[in-house]
XYZ file of C-alpha atoms in Angstrom:
218
model
C -13.514 -67.592 -7.565
C -9.978 -66.485 -6.697
C -9.621 -62.727 -7.222
C -6.833 -60.204 -6.803
C -7.915 -56.989 -5.103
C -5.740 -53.904 -4.761
C -4.111 -55.064 -1.532
C -4.928 -58.760 -1.119
C -6.063 -62.042 -2.595
C -9.519 -63.312 -1.752
C -12.136 -65.913 -2.603
C -15.492 -64.580 -3.823
C -18.616 -66.725 -3.571
C -20.359 -66.000 -6.878
C -23.739 -66.989 -5.451
C -23.770 -65.012 -2.217
C -21.170 -62.356 -3.041
C -19.366 -63.060 0.228
C -15.633 -62.336 0.306
C -13.080 -64.525 2.111
C -9.680 -62.791 2.505
C -6.673 -65.030 1.851
C -3.396 -63.089 1.902
C -2.303 -59.450 1.934
C 0.361 -58.112 -0.397
C 3.341 -56.582 1.462
C 3.214 -53.391 -0.608
C 6.206 -51.104 -0.117
C 4.070 -47.945 -0.012
C 0.505 -46.676 -0.335
C -0.998 -46.363 -3.794
C -0.062 -49.804 -5.076
C -2.269 -52.537 -6.485
C -2.289 -55.981 -8.016
C -2.087 -56.301 -11.786
C -1.800 -59.353 -14.072
C -1.775 -62.951 -12.824
C -1.922 -66.570 -14.017
C -1.935 -70.146 -12.694
C 1.119 -72.322 -13.340
C 1.083 -76.032 -14.341
C 1.091 -77.126 -10.688
C -1.914 -74.971 -9.749
C -0.053 -72.110 -8.049
C -1.275 -68.542 -8.627
C 1.324 -65.974 -9.729
C 0.409 -62.321 -9.412
C 2.358 -59.092 -9.849
C 1.846 -55.550 -8.643
C 2.366 -51.952 -9.741
C 2.128 -48.389 -8.422
C -1.004 -46.471 -9.379
C 1.237 -43.627 -10.583
C 3.535 -46.166 -12.318
C 6.520 -45.165 -10.206
C 9.283 -47.637 -11.109
C 11.087 -50.374 -9.174
C 8.703 -50.632 -6.193
C 6.512 -53.518 -7.306
C 7.001 -57.276 -7.073
C 5.961 -60.664 -8.431
C 4.401 -63.075 -5.935
C 3.496 -66.761 -5.907
C 0.475 -67.921 -3.927
C 0.542 -71.669 -3.252
C -2.508 -73.871 -2.541
C -1.236 -74.302 1.041
C -1.936 -70.601 1.669
C 1.649 -69.323 1.562
C 2.512 -66.128 -0.314
C 6.111 -65.943 -1.568
C 7.886 -62.908 -3.011
C 9.614 -64.174 -6.170
C 10.930 -61.018 -7.855
C 11.444 -57.488 -6.495
C 12.393 -54.217 -8.152
C 9.573 -54.616 -10.665
C 7.897 -51.560 -12.202
C 4.650 -52.768 -13.832
C 4.130 -56.517 -13.594
C 2.227 -58.056 -16.479
C 2.074 -61.228 -18.619
C 2.974 -64.709 -17.375
C 3.170 -68.050 -19.177
C 4.826 -71.478 -18.979
C 6.303 -73.794 -21.590
C 4.644 -77.141 -22.316
C 7.657 -79.017 -20.917
C 7.251 -77.074 -17.640
C 10.873 -75.948 -17.679
C 10.530 -72.262 -18.585
C 8.432 -69.327 -17.393
C 7.881 -66.229 -19.540
C 7.333 -62.860 -17.877
C 6.703 -59.213 -18.766
C 7.672 -56.170 -16.711
C 6.136 -53.703 -19.149
C 8.520 -50.696 -18.991
C 11.481 -52.929 -19.901
C 9.899 -53.445 -23.379
C 10.885 -57.110 -23.097
C 9.539 -60.579 -22.694
C 11.881 -62.355 -20.293
C 12.301 -66.088 -19.764
C 13.311 -67.847 -16.541
C 14.238 -71.424 -15.732
C 11.255 -72.898 -13.869
C 10.989 -75.854 -11.479
C 7.424 -77.159 -11.557
C 7.954 -79.297 -8.447
C 8.844 -76.344 -6.200
C 7.739 -73.239 -8.108
C 11.281 -71.841 -7.984
C 12.605 -69.711 -10.849
C 16.104 -68.520 -11.720
C 18.328 -67.230 -14.524
C 16.051 -64.438 -15.746
C 17.120 -63.301 -19.213
C 15.659 -61.536 -22.279
C 13.616 -63.653 -24.692
C 12.333 -60.944 -27.058
C 12.594 -57.148 -27.139
C 9.790 -54.890 -28.361
C 11.101 -51.984 -30.414
C 10.179 -48.506 -29.155
C 7.118 -46.853 -30.646
C 4.984 -49.935 -31.402
C 3.315 -50.323 -27.996
C 4.123 -51.683 -24.566
C 4.084 -55.442 -23.824
C 1.173 -56.441 -21.604
C -0.447 -59.879 -21.188
C 0.891 -63.014 -22.894
C 0.065 -66.650 -23.591
C 1.885 -69.614 -25.163
C 0.517 -71.767 -27.969
C 0.943 -75.528 -28.333
C 3.973 -75.095 -30.588
C 5.877 -73.003 -28.047
C 5.131 -69.635 -29.629
C 4.622 -66.659 -27.319
C 1.715 -64.303 -28.063
C 1.930 -60.870 -26.414
C -0.586 -58.011 -26.336
C 0.863 -54.578 -27.134
C -0.841 -51.827 -25.143
C -0.983 -48.683 -27.254
C 0.053 -50.694 -30.296
C -3.281 -52.070 -31.606
C -1.784 -55.513 -32.103
C -0.942 -58.940 -30.737
C 2.408 -60.404 -31.758
C 3.617 -63.997 -31.939
C 7.274 -64.773 -31.247
C 8.522 -68.217 -32.202
C 10.265 -70.481 -29.642
C 13.613 -68.852 -30.495
C 12.292 -65.342 -29.811
C 11.932 -64.237 -33.453
C 8.855 -62.253 -34.492
C 6.812 -64.312 -36.954
C 3.204 -63.028 -36.851
C 1.329 -59.795 -36.141
C -2.419 -59.737 -35.469
C -3.965 -56.273 -35.961
C -6.627 -55.283 -33.423
C -9.140 -52.438 -34.090
C -8.386 -50.777 -30.737
C -5.143 -49.267 -29.479
C -4.973 -50.546 -25.909
C -4.632 -54.312 -26.203
C -4.260 -55.805 -22.727
C -4.229 -59.617 -22.859
C -4.824 -62.732 -24.932
C -5.634 -66.359 -24.156
C -6.637 -69.511 -26.005
C -9.968 -71.243 -25.536
C -12.951 -72.702 -27.345
C -13.204 -76.121 -28.967
C -9.740 -77.592 -29.347
C -8.157 -74.379 -28.096
C -8.370 -72.933 -31.611
C -9.721 -69.534 -30.629
C -7.629 -66.648 -29.339
C -9.547 -64.254 -27.103
C -8.139 -60.713 -26.972
C -9.067 -58.096 -24.376
C -8.679 -54.330 -24.753
C -8.985 -51.275 -22.518
C -10.865 -48.112 -23.410
C -9.279 -46.009 -26.157
C -10.331 -43.350 -28.713
C -11.470 -46.035 -31.164
C -15.187 -46.974 -31.073
C -14.262 -50.585 -30.273
C -11.843 -49.696 -27.480
C -12.691 -51.773 -24.412
C -14.213 -54.634 -26.413
C -13.399 -58.339 -26.271
C -12.313 -59.825 -29.600
C -11.965 -63.420 -30.771
C -10.127 -64.908 -33.733
C -8.793 -68.239 -34.990
C -5.125 -67.507 -35.713
C -4.136 -70.929 -37.042
C -2.530 -72.070 -33.780
C -3.978 -73.812 -30.738
C -3.319 -73.330 -27.048
C -4.343 -74.543 -23.615
C -7.173 -72.907 -21.681
C -6.445 -71.168 -18.400
C -5.747 -73.506 -15.471
C -7.731 -73.679 -12.252
C -6.015 -72.616 -9.016
C -5.059 -75.501 -6.753
C -5.027 -78.087 -9.520
C -2.204 -79.039 -11.829
C -2.422 -79.516 -15.560
């Protein structure tokens, strides 16, 4: 299994527990770690970083290719989070949490290059911080709101069109799975609510693709 540790990527043998280091992150200072990551349609692993004390503008977004190369894609990031790609493989969606935005970038599936980063949807202050995200089969973007006890769906034009209440404040990520991709799995971190830190599952009326395997395309 490919895992992101605080300072590097590695392969873990789930049978023996042995760890094979792959690549080290070129952190700009001590006290930084990896955060959210996802595999793109071509099988590349994208992973962002953050400072443990959440100091801004020192983190980055990286792309790890199956050939073993680690590329710095974006710099000046504060708290790297959700990643997702459109079904036509032409757009990548990305969250740097303190911006309170979901951004979209033009994406080249053949090379992994991105450009023209721009806002897709803005989260109003006071309703939580955008965290992990996933796209459904109709092009809608689902985003977890940390501190907001909800998952939101934005339509392909960036308009809010659904809110899923979660019985725990700190919602961290969401992803589709199950038969036909009909189930949405929602993760949370610990919070004052009794169910804080639990994994939830629902059928929201939309379908989506399961997570991709590293090194293999769609």
